[in-house]
mmCIF file of C-alpha atoms in Angstrom:
data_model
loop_
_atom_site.group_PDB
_atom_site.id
_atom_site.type_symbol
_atom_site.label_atom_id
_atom_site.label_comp_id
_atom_site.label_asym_id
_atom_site.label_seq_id
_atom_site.Cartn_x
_atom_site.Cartn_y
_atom_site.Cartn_z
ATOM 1 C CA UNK A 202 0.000 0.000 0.000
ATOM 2 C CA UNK A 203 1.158 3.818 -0.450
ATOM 3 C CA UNK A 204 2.172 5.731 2.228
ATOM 4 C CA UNK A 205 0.957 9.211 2.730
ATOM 5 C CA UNK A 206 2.861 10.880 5.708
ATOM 6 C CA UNK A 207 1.029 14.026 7.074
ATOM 7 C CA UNK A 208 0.942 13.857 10.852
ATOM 8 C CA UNK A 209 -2.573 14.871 11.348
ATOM 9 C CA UNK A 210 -3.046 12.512 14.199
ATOM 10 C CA UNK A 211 -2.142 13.131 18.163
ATOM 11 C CA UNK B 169 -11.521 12.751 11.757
ATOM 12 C CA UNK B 170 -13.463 9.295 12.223
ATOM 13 C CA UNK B 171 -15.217 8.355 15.192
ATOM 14 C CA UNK B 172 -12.464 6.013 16.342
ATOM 15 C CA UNK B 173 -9.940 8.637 16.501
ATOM 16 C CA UNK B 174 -12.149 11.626 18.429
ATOM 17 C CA UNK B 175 -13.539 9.030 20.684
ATOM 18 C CA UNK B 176 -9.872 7.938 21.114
ATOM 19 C CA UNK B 177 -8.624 11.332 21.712
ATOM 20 C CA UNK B 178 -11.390 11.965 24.029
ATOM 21 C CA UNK B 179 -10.485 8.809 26.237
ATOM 22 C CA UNK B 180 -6.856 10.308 26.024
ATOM 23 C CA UNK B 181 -7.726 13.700 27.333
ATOM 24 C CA UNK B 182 -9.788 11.802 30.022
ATOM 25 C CA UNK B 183 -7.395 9.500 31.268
ATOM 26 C CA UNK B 184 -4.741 12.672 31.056
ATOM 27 C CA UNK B 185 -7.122 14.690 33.418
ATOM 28 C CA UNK B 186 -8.432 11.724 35.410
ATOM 29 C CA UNK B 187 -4.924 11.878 37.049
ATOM 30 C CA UNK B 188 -4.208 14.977 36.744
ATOM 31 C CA UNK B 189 -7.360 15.761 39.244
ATOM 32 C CA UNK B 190 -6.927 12.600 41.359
ATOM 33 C CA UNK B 191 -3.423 13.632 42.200
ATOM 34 C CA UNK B 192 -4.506 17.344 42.327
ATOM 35 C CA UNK B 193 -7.489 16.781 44.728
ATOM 36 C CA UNK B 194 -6.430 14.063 47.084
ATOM 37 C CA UNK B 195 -2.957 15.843 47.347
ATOM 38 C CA UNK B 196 -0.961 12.671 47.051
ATOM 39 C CA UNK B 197 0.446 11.000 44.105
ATOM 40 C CA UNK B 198 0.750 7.452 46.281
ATOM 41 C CA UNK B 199 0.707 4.678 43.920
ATOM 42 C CA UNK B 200 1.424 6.596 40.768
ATOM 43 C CA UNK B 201 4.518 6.305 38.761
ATOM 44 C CA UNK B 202 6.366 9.775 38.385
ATOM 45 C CA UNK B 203 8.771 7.806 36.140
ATOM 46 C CA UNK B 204 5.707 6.781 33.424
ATOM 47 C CA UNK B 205 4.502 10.686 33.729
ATOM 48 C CA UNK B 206 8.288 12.234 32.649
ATOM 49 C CA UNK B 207 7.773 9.433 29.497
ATOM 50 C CA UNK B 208 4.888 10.682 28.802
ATOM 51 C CA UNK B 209 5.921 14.608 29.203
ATOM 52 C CA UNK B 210 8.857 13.617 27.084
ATOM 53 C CA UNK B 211 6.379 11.671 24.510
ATOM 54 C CA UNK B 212 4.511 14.625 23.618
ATOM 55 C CA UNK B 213 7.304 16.929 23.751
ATOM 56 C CA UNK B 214 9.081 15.752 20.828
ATOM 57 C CA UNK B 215 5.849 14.689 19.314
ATOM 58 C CA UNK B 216 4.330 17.853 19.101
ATOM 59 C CA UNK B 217 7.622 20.134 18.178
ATOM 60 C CA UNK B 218 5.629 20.488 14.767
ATOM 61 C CA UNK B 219 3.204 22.766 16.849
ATOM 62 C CA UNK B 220 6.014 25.043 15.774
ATOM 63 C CA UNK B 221 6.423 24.887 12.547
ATOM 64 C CA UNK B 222 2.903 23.766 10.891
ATOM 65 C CA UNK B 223 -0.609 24.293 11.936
ATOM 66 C CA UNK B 224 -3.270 21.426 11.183
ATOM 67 C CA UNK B 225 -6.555 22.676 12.895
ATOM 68 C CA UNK B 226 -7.701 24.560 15.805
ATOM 69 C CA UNK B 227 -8.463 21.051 17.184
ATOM 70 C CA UNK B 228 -5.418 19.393 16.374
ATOM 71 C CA UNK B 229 -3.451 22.664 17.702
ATOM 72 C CA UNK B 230 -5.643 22.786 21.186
ATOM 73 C CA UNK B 231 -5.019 19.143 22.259
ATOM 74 C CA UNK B 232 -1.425 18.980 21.682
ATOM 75 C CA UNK B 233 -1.237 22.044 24.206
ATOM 76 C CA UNK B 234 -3.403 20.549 26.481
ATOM 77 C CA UNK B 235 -1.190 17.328 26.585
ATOM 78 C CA UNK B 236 2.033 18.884 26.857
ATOM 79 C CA UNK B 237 0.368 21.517 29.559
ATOM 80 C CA UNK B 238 -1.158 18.420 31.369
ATOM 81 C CA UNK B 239 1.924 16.608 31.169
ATOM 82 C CA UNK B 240 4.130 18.931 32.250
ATOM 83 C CA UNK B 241 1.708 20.179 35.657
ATOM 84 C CA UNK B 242 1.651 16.374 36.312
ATOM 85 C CA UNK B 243 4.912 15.612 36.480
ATOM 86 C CA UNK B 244 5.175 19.254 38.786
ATOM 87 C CA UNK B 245 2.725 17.667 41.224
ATOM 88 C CA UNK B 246 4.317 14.322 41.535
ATOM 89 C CA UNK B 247 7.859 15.862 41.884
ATOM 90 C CA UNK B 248 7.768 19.188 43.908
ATOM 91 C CA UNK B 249 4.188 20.224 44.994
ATOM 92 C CA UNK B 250 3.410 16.863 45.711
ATOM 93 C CA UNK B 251 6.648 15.438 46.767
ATOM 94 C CA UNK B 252 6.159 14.004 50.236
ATOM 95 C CA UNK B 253 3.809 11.431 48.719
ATOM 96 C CA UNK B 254 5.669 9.900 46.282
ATOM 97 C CA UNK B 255 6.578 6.158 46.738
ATOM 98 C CA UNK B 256 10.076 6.345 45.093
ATOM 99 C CA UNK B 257 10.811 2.499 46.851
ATOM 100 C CA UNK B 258 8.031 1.369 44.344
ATOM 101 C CA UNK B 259 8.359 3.402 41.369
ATOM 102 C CA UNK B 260 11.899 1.591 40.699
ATOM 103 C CA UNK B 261 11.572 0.956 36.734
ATOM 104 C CA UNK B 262 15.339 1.364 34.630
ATOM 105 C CA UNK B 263 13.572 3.601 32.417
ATOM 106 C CA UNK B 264 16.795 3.512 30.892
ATOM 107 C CA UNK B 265 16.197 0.301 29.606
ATOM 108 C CA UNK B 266 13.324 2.098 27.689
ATOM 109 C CA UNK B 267 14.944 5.114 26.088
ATOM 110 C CA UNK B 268 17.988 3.745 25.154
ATOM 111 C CA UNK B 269 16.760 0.905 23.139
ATOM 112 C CA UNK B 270 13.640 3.033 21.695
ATOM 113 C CA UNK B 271 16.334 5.996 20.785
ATOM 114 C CA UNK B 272 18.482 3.289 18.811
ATOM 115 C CA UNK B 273 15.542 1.741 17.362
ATOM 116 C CA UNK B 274 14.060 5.215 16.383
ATOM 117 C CA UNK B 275 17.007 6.199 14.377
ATOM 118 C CA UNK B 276 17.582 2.879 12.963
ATOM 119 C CA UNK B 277 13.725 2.397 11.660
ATOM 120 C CA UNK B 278 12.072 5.528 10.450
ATOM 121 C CA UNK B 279 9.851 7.473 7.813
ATOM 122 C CA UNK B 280 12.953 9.764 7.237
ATOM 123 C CA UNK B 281 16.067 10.888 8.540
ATOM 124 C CA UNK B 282 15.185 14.144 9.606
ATOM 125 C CA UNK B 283 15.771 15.666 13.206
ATOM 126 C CA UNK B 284 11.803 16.260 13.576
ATOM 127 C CA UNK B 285 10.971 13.178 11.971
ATOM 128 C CA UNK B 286 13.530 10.681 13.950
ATOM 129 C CA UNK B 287 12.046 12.499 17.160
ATOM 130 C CA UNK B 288 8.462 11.921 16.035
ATOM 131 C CA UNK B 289 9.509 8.487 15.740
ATOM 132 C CA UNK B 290 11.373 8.278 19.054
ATOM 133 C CA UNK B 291 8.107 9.546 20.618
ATOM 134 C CA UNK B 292 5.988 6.811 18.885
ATOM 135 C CA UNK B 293 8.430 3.811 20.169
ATOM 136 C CA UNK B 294 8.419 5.376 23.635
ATOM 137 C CA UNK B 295 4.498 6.079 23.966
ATOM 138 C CA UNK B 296 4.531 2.247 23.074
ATOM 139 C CA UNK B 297 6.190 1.587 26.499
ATOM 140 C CA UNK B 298 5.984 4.253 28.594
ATOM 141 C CA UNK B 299 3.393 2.655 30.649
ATOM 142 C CA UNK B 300 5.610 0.004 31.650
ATOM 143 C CA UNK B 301 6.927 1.557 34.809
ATOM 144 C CA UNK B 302 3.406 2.391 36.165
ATOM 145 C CA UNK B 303 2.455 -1.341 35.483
ATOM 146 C CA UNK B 304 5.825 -2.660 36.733
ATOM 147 C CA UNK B 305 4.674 -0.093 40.019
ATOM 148 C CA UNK B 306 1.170 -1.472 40.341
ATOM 149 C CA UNK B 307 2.422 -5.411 40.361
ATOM 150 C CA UNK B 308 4.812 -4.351 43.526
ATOM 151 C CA UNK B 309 2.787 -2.796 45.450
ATOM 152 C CA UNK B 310 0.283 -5.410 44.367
ATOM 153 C CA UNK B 311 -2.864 -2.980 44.319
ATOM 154 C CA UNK B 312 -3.765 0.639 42.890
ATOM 155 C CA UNK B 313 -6.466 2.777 43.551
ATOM 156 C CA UNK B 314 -9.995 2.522 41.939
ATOM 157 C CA UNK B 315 -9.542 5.865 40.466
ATOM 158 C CA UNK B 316 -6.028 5.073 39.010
ATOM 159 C CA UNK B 317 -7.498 1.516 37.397
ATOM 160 C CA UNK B 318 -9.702 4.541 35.203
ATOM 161 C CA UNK B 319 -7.557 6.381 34.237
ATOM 162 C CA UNK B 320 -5.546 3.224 32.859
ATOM 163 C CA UNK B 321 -8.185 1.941 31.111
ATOM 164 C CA UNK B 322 -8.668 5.136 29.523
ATOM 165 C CA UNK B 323 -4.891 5.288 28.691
ATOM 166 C CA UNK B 324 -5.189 2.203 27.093
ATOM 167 C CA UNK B 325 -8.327 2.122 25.149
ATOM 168 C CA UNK B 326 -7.258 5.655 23.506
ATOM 169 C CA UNK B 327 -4.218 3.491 21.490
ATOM 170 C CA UNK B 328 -6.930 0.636 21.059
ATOM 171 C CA UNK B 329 -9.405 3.097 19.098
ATOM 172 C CA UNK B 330 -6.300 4.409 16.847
ATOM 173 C CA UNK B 331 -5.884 1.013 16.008
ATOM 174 C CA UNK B 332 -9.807 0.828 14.598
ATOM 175 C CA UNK B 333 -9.070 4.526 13.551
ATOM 176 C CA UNK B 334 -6.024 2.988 11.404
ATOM 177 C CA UNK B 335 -8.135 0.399 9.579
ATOM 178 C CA UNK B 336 -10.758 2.938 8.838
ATOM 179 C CA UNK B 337 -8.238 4.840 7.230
ATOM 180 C CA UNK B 338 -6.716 2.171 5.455
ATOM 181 C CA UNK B 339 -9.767 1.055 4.019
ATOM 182 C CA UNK B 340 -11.613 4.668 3.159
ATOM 183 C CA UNK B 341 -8.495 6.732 3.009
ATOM 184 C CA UNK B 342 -5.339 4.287 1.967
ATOM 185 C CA UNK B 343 -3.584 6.246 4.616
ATOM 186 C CA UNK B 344 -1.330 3.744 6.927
ATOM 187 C CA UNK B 345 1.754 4.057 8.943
ATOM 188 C CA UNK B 346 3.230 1.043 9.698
ATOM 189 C CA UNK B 347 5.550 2.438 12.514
ATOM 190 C CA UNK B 348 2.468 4.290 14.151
ATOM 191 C CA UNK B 349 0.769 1.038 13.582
ATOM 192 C CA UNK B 350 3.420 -1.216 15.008
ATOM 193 C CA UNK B 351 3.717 0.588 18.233
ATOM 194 C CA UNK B 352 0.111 0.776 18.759
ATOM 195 C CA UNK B 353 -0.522 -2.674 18.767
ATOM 196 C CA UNK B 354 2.530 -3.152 21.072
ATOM 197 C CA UNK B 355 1.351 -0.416 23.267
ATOM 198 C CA UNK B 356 -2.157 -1.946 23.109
ATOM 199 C CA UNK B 357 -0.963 -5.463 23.768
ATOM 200 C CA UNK B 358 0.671 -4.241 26.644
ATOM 201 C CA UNK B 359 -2.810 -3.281 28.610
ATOM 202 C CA UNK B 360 -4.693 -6.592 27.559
ATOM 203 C CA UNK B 361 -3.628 -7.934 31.338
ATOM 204 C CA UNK B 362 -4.917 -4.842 32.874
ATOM 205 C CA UNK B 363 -7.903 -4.898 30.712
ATOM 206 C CA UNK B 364 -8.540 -8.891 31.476
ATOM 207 C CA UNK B 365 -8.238 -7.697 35.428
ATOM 208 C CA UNK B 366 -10.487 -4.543 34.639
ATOM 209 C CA UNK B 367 -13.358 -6.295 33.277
ATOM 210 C CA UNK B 368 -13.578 -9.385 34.777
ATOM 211 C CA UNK B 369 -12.741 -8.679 38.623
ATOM 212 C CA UNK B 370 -15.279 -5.845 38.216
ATOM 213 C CA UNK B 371 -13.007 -4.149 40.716
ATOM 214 C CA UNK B 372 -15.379 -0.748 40.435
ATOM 215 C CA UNK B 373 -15.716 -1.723 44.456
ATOM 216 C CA UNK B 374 -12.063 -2.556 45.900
ATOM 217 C CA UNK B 375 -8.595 -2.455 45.112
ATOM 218 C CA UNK B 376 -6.802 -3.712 41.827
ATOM 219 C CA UNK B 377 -5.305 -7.086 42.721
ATOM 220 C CA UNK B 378 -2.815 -9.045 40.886
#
């Protein structure tokens, strides 16, 4: 699977 | 947003105040592991060094205060206000048997090898087992307080929802992260003993017994 990094999590 | 994650933020933000207040109104930290609350401060402290340089939401921006300002007046309470109370004897984890490992692993296994990134993923590894001393704490004294059995439950269910939060992403989004993941399900393997004990010995009514 692709990864998509945005750190929209706590 | 999903309903896995708020609801798992929410039972974050309870279990954070949960102690916060316990400690705050009974005056006494007794029973709670100062060493677990400097993880945690340290957790969201290189987690959230983004609140510096990008802004998400008004949500995302609120919370991470909250837990490093919670965090922080914690670890106060336990360690000066609070002092007299704390049971140092019990709370005798090597937390250095934590960081050092997690800080090796962190900078061995990442997204990227970036300062802020390698220190997001330090935090993840060390959120994983930053409970540990407050467990290993609990099993020597052999009991904890009703009101501290909450606020692990809560602790532990908020990593348990980001797992369900993870698979709802996967599935609607194709967002994953397999080091977020990873820990998680370490982190949340890590409570299933404390969960077994909190659900079956219904122990609402007296102490938390091994």
């Amino acid at each position: 699977g692709h990864l998509i990094k945005h750190k929209d999590e706590l | 947003m999903n309903v896995f994650r708020l609801t798992g933020d929410l039972s974050h933000l309870a279990a954070i105040i949960i102690l916060l207040l316990k400690i705050w109104k009974s005056r006494s930290c007794a029973g709670i592991s100062g060493k677990s609350q400097i993880l945690f401060a340290i957790v969201f402290t290189t987690r959230y060094l983004d609140l510096l340089t990008s802004f998400i939401s008004l949500y995302n921006t609120c919370m991470k205060v909250i837990y490093i300002g919670c965090a922080y007046a914690t670890v106060y309470l336990i360690y000066a206000k609070f002092r007299a109370t704390y049971d140092g004897n019990h709370d005798s984890f090597r937390v250095e048997f934590l960081v050092v490992p997690v800080g090796g692993l962190s900078v061995l296994i990442n997204h990227d090898f970036s300062p802020l990134e390698i220190l997001w993923t330090f935090s993840i590894y060390l959120e994983s087992v930053a409970i540990l001393p407050q467990l290993f704490m609990i099993s020597k004294t052999g009991e904890a307080e009703t009101i501290t059995t909450h606020y692990l439950f809560c602790l532990g269910l908020y990593r348990a929802l980001y797992l369900f939060n993870w698979i709802w992403r996967f599935y609607f989004e194709g967002f994953f992260d397999m080091i977020a993941i990873v820990a998680g399900v370490v982190q949340t393997v890590l409570y299933c003993d404390f969960f077994y004990l909190y659900v079956t010995k219904g122990w609402f009514s007296r102490p938390y017994r091994l």
